[in-house]
PDB file of C-alpha atoms in Angstrom:
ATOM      1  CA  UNK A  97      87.522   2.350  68.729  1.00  0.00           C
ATOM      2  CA  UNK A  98      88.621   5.992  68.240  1.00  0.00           C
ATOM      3  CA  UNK A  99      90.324   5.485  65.190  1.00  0.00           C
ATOM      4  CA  UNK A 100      86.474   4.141  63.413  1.00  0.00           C
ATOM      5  CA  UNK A 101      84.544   6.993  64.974  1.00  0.00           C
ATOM      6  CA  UNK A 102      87.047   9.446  63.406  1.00  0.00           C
ATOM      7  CA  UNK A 103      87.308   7.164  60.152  1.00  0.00           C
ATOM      8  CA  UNK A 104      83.206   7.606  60.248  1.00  0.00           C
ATOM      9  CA  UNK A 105      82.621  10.556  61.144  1.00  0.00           C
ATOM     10  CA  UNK A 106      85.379  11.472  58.148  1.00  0.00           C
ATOM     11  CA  UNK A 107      83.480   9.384  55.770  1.00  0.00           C
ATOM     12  CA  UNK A 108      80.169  11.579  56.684  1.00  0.00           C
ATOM     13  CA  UNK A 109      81.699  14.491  56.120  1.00  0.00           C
ATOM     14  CA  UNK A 110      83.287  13.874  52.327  1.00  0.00           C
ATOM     15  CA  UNK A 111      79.170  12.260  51.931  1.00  0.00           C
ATOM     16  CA  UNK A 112      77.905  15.327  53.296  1.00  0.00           C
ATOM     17  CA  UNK A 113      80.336  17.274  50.844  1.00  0.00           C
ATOM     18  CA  UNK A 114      79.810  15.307  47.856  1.00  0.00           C
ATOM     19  CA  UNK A 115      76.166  15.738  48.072  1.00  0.00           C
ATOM     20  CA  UNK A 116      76.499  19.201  48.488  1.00  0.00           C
ATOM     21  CA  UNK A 117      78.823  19.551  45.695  1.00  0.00           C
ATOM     22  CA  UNK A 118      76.564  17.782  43.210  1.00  0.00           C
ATOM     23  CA  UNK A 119      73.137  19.435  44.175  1.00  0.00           C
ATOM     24  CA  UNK A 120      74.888  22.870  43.851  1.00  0.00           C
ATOM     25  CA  UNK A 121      75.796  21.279  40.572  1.00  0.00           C
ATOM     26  CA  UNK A 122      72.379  19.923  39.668  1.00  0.00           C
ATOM     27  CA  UNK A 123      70.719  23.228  41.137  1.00  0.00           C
ATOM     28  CA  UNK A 124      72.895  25.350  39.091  1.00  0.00           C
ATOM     29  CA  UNK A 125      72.258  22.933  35.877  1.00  0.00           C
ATOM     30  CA  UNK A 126      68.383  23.496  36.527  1.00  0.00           C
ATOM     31  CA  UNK A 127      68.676  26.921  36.848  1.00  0.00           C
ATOM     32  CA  UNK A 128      70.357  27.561  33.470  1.00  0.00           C
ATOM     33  CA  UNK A 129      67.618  25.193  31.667  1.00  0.00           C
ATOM     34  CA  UNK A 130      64.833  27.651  33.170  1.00  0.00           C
ATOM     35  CA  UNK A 131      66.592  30.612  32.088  1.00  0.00           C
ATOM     36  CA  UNK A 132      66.971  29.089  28.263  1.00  0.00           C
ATOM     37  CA  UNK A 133      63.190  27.894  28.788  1.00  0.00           C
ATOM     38  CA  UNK A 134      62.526  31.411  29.913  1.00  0.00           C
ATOM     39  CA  UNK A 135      64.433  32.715  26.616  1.00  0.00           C
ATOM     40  CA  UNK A 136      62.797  30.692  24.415  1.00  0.00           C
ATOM     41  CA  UNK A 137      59.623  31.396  25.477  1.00  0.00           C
ATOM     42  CA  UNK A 138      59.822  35.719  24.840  1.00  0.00           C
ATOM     43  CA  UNK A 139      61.901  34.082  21.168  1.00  0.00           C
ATOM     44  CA  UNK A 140      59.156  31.706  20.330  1.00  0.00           C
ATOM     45  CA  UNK A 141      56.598  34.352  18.724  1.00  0.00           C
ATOM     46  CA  UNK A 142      59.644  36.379  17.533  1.00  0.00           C
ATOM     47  CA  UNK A 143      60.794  33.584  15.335  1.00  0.00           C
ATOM     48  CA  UNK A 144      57.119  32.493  14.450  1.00  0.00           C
ATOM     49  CA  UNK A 145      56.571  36.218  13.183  1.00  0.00           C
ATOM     50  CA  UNK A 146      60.289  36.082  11.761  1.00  0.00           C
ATOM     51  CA  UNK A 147      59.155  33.048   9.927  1.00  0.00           C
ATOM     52  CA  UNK A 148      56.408  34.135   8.465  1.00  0.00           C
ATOM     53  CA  UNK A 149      58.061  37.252   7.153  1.00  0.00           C
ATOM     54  CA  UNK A 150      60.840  35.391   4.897  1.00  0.00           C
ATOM     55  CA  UNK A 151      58.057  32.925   3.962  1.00  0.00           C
ATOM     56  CA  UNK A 152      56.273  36.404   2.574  1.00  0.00           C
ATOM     57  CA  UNK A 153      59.517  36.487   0.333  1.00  0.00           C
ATOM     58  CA  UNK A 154      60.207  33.244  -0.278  1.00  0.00           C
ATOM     59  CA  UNK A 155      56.592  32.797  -1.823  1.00  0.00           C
ATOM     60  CA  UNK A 156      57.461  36.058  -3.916  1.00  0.00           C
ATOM     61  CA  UNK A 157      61.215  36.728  -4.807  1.00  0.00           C
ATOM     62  CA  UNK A 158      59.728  40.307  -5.665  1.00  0.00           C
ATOM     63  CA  UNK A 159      58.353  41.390  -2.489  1.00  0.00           C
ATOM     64  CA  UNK A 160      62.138  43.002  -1.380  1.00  0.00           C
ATOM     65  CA  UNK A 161      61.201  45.729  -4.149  1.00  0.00           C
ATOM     66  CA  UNK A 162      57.910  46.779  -1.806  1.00  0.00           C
ATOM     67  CA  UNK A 163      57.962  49.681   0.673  1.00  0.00           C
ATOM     68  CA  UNK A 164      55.588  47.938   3.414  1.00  0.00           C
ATOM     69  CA  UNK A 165      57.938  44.751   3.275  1.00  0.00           C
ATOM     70  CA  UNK A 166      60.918  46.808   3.604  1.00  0.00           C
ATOM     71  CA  UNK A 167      59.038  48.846   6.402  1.00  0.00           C
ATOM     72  CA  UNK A 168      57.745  45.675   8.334  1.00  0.00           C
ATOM     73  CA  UNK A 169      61.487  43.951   7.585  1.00  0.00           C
ATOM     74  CA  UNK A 170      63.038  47.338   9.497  1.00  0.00           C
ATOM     75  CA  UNK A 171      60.560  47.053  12.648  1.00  0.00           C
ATOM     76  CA  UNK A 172      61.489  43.458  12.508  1.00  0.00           C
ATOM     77  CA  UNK A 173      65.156  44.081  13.064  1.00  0.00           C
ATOM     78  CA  UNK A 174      64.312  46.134  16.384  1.00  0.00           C
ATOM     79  CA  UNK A 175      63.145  42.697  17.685  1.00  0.00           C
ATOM     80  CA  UNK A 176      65.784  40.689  16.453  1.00  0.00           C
ATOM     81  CA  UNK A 177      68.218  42.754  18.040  1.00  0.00           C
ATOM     82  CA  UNK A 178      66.932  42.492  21.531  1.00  0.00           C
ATOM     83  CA  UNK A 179      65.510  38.926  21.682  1.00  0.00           C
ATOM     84  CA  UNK A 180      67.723  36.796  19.126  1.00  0.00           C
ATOM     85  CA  UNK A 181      70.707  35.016  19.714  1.00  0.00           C
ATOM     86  CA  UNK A 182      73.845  36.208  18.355  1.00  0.00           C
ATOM     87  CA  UNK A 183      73.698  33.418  15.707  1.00  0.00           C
ATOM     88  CA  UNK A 184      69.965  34.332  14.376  1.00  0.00           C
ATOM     89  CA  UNK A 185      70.903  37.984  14.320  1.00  0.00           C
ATOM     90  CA  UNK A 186      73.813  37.515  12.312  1.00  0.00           C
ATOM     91  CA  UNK A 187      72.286  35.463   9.800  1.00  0.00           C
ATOM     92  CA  UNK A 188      69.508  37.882   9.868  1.00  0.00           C
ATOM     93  CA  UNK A 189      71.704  40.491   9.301  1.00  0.00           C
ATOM     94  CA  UNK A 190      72.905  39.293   5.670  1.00  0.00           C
ATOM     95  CA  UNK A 191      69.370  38.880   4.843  1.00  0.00           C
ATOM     96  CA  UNK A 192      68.484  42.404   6.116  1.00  0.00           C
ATOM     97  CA  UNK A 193      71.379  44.072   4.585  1.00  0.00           C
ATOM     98  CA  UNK A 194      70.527  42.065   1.184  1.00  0.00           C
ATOM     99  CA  UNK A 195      66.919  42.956   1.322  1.00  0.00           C
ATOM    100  CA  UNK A 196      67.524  46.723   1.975  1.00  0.00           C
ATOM    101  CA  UNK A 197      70.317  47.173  -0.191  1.00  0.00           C
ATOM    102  CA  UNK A 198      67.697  45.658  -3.287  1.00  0.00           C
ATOM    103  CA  UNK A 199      64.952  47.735  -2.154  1.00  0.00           C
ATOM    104  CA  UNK A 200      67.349  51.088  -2.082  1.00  0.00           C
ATOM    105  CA  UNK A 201      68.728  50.535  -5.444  1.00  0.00           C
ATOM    106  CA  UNK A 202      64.844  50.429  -6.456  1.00  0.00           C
ATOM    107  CA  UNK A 203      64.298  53.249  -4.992  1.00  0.00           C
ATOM    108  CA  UNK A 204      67.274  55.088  -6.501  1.00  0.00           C
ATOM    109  CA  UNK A 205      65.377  53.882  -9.806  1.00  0.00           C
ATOM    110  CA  UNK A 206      62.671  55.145  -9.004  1.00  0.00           C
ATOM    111  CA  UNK A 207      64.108  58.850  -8.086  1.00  0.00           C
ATOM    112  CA  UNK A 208      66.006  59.337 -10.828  1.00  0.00           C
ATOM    113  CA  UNK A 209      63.412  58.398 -13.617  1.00  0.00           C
ATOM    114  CA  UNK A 210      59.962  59.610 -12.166  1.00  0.00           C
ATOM    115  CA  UNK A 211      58.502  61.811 -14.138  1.00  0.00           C
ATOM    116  CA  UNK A 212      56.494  63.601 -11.655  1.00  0.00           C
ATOM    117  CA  UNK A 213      59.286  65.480 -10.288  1.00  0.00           C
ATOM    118  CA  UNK A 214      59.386  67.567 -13.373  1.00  0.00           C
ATOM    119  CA  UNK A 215      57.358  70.645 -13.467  1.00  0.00           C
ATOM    120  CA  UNK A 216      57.926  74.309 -13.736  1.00  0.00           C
ATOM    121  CA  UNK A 217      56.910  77.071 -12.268  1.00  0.00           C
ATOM    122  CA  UNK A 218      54.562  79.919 -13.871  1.00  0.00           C
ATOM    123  CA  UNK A 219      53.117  83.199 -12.856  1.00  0.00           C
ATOM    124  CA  UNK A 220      49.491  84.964 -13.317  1.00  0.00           C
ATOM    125  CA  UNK A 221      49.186  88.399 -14.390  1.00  0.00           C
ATOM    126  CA  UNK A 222      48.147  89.061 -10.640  1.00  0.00           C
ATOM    127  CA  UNK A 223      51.400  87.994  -9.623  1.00  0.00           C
ATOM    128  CA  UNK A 224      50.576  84.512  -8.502  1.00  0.00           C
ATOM    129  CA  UNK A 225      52.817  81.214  -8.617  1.00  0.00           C
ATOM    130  CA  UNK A 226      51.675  78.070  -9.597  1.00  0.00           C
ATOM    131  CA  UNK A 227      53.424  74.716 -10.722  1.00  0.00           C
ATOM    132  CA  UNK A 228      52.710  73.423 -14.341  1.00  0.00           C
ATOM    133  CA  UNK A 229      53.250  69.548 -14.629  1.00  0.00           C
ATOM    134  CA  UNK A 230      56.298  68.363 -17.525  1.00  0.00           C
ATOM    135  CA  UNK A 231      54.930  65.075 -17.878  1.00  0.00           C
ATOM    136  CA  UNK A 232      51.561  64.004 -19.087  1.00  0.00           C
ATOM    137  CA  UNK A 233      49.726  60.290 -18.804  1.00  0.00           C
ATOM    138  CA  UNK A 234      52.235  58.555 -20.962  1.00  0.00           C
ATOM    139  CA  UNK A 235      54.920  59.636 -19.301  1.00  0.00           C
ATOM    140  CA  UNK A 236      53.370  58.082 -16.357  1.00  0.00           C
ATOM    141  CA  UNK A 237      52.537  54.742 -18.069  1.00  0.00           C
ATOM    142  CA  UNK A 238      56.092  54.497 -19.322  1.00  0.00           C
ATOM    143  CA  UNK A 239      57.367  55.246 -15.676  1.00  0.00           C
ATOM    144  CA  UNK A 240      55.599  51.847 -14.577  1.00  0.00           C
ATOM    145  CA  UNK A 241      56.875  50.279 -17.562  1.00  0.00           C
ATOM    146  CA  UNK A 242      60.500  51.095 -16.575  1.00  0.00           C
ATOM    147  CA  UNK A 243      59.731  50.172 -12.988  1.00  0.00           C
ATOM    148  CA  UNK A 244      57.856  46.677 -14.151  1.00  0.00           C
ATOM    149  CA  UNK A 245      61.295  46.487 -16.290  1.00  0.00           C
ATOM    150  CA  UNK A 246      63.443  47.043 -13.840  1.00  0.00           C
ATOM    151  CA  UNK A 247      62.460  44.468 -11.308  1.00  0.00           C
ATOM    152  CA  UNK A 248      61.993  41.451 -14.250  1.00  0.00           C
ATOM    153  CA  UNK A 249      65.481  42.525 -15.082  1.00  0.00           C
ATOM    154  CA  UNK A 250      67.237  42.055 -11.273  1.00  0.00           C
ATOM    155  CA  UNK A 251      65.626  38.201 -11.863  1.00  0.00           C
ATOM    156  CA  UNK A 252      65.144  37.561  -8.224  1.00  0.00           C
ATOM    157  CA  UNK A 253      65.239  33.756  -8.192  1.00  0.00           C
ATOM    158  CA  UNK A 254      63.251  31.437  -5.665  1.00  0.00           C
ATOM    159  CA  UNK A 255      66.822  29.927  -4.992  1.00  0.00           C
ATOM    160  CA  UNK A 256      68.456  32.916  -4.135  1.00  0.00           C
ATOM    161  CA  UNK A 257      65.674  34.050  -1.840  1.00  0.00           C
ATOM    162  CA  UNK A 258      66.221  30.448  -0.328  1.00  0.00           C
ATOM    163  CA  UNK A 259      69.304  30.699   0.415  1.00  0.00           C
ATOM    164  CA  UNK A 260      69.783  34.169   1.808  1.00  0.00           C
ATOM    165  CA  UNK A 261      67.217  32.953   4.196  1.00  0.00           C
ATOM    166  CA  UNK A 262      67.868  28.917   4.882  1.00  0.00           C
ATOM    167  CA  UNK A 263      70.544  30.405   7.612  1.00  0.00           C
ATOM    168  CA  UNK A 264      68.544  32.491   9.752  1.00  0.00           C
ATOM    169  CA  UNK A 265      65.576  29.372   9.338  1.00  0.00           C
ATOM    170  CA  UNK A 266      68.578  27.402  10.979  1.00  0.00           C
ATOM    171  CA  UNK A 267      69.835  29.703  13.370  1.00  0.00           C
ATOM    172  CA  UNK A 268      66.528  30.087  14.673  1.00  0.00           C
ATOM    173  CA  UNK A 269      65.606  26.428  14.701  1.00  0.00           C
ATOM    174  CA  UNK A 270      68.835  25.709  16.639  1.00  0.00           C
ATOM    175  CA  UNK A 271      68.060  28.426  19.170  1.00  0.00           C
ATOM    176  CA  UNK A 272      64.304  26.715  19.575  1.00  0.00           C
ATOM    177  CA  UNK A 273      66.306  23.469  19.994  1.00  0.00           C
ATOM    178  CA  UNK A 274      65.008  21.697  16.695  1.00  0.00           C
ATOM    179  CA  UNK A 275      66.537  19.906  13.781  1.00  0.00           C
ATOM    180  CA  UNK A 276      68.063  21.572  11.310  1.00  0.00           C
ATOM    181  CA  UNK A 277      65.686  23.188   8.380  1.00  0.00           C
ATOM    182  CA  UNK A 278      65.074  20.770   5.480  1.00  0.00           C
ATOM    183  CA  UNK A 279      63.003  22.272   2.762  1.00  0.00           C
ATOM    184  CA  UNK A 280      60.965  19.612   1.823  1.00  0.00           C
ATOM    185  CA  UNK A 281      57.203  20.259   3.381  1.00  0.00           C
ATOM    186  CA  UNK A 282      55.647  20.313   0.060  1.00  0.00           C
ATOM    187  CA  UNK A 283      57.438  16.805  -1.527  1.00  0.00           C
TER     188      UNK A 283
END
């Protein structure tokens, strides 16, 4: 008779174990899925307004070559940093780094061929400096000529725009716990 109540009370205690052991389990489990649900939620409007930048370029190829993109595409990165995963942010960073990079080489354009920059200086009989403009209306007109030129030459195409951004589309998707992006909303 000894030998059962030991045998039982043996057998309680490996239950009592085992169902400790797997609701610390199923606790912990829960606990991870609230903190991705919690993650999610603060990354939901990040990748919704993430989204809706890159759509901004993938509906123009030209927009990298426009300071308030470039500007909005810069406060953008401040968010990715803090609320993406490492996956988003690194396909974000090839986009960023792509974008800016086009945009400074614009810019560098731009420098080095405005015309406004060139004026000289001249002086008053009273002694008085004031700046005399080099460059007159044409030279203006040309300057957005060159600038007009300069962006049809760099040929952005729609499927280079895609695919600079198709990864972070994915990334982001995967974080959200969706499919896969397939580009085919308008077929």
């Amino acid at each position: 008779m000894e030998k059962s109540i030991w045998a039982e009370i043996l057998i309680a205690i490996i239950a009592a174990f085992l169902t400790w052991f797997f609701n610390r389990i199923t606790i912990i489990a829960e606990i991870k899925k609230a903190k991705k649900d919690k993650i999610n939620e603060t990354r939901l409007p990040l990748y919704t307004e993430c989204y809706e930048f890159l759509e901004r370029n993938i509906a123009n190829s030209n927009v990298v070559f426009q300071r308030e993109y470039i500007d909005g595409l810069i406060k953008l990165k401040s968010k990715m940093k803090l609320i993406a995963s490492s996956s988003a942010l690194q396909a974000f960073k090839v986009y960023y780094k792509w974008a800016v990079d086009t945009y400074k080489n614009y810019l560098d354009f731009c420098i080095k061929n405005d015309p406004t920059d060139k004026v000289h200086t001249e002086m008053t009989p009273d002694g008085t400096e004031f700046e005399v403009p080099d460059f007159n209306e044409h030279d203006l007109k040309y300057y957005e000529f060159l600038q007009s030129k300069y962006i049809t030459d760099r040929g952005i195409k729609s499927t280079t725009v895609k695919s600079k951004t198709q990864d972070i589309l994915n990334a982001m998707r995967a974080d959200l716990g969706n499919d896969a992006f397939n580009d085919d909303f308008f077929r």
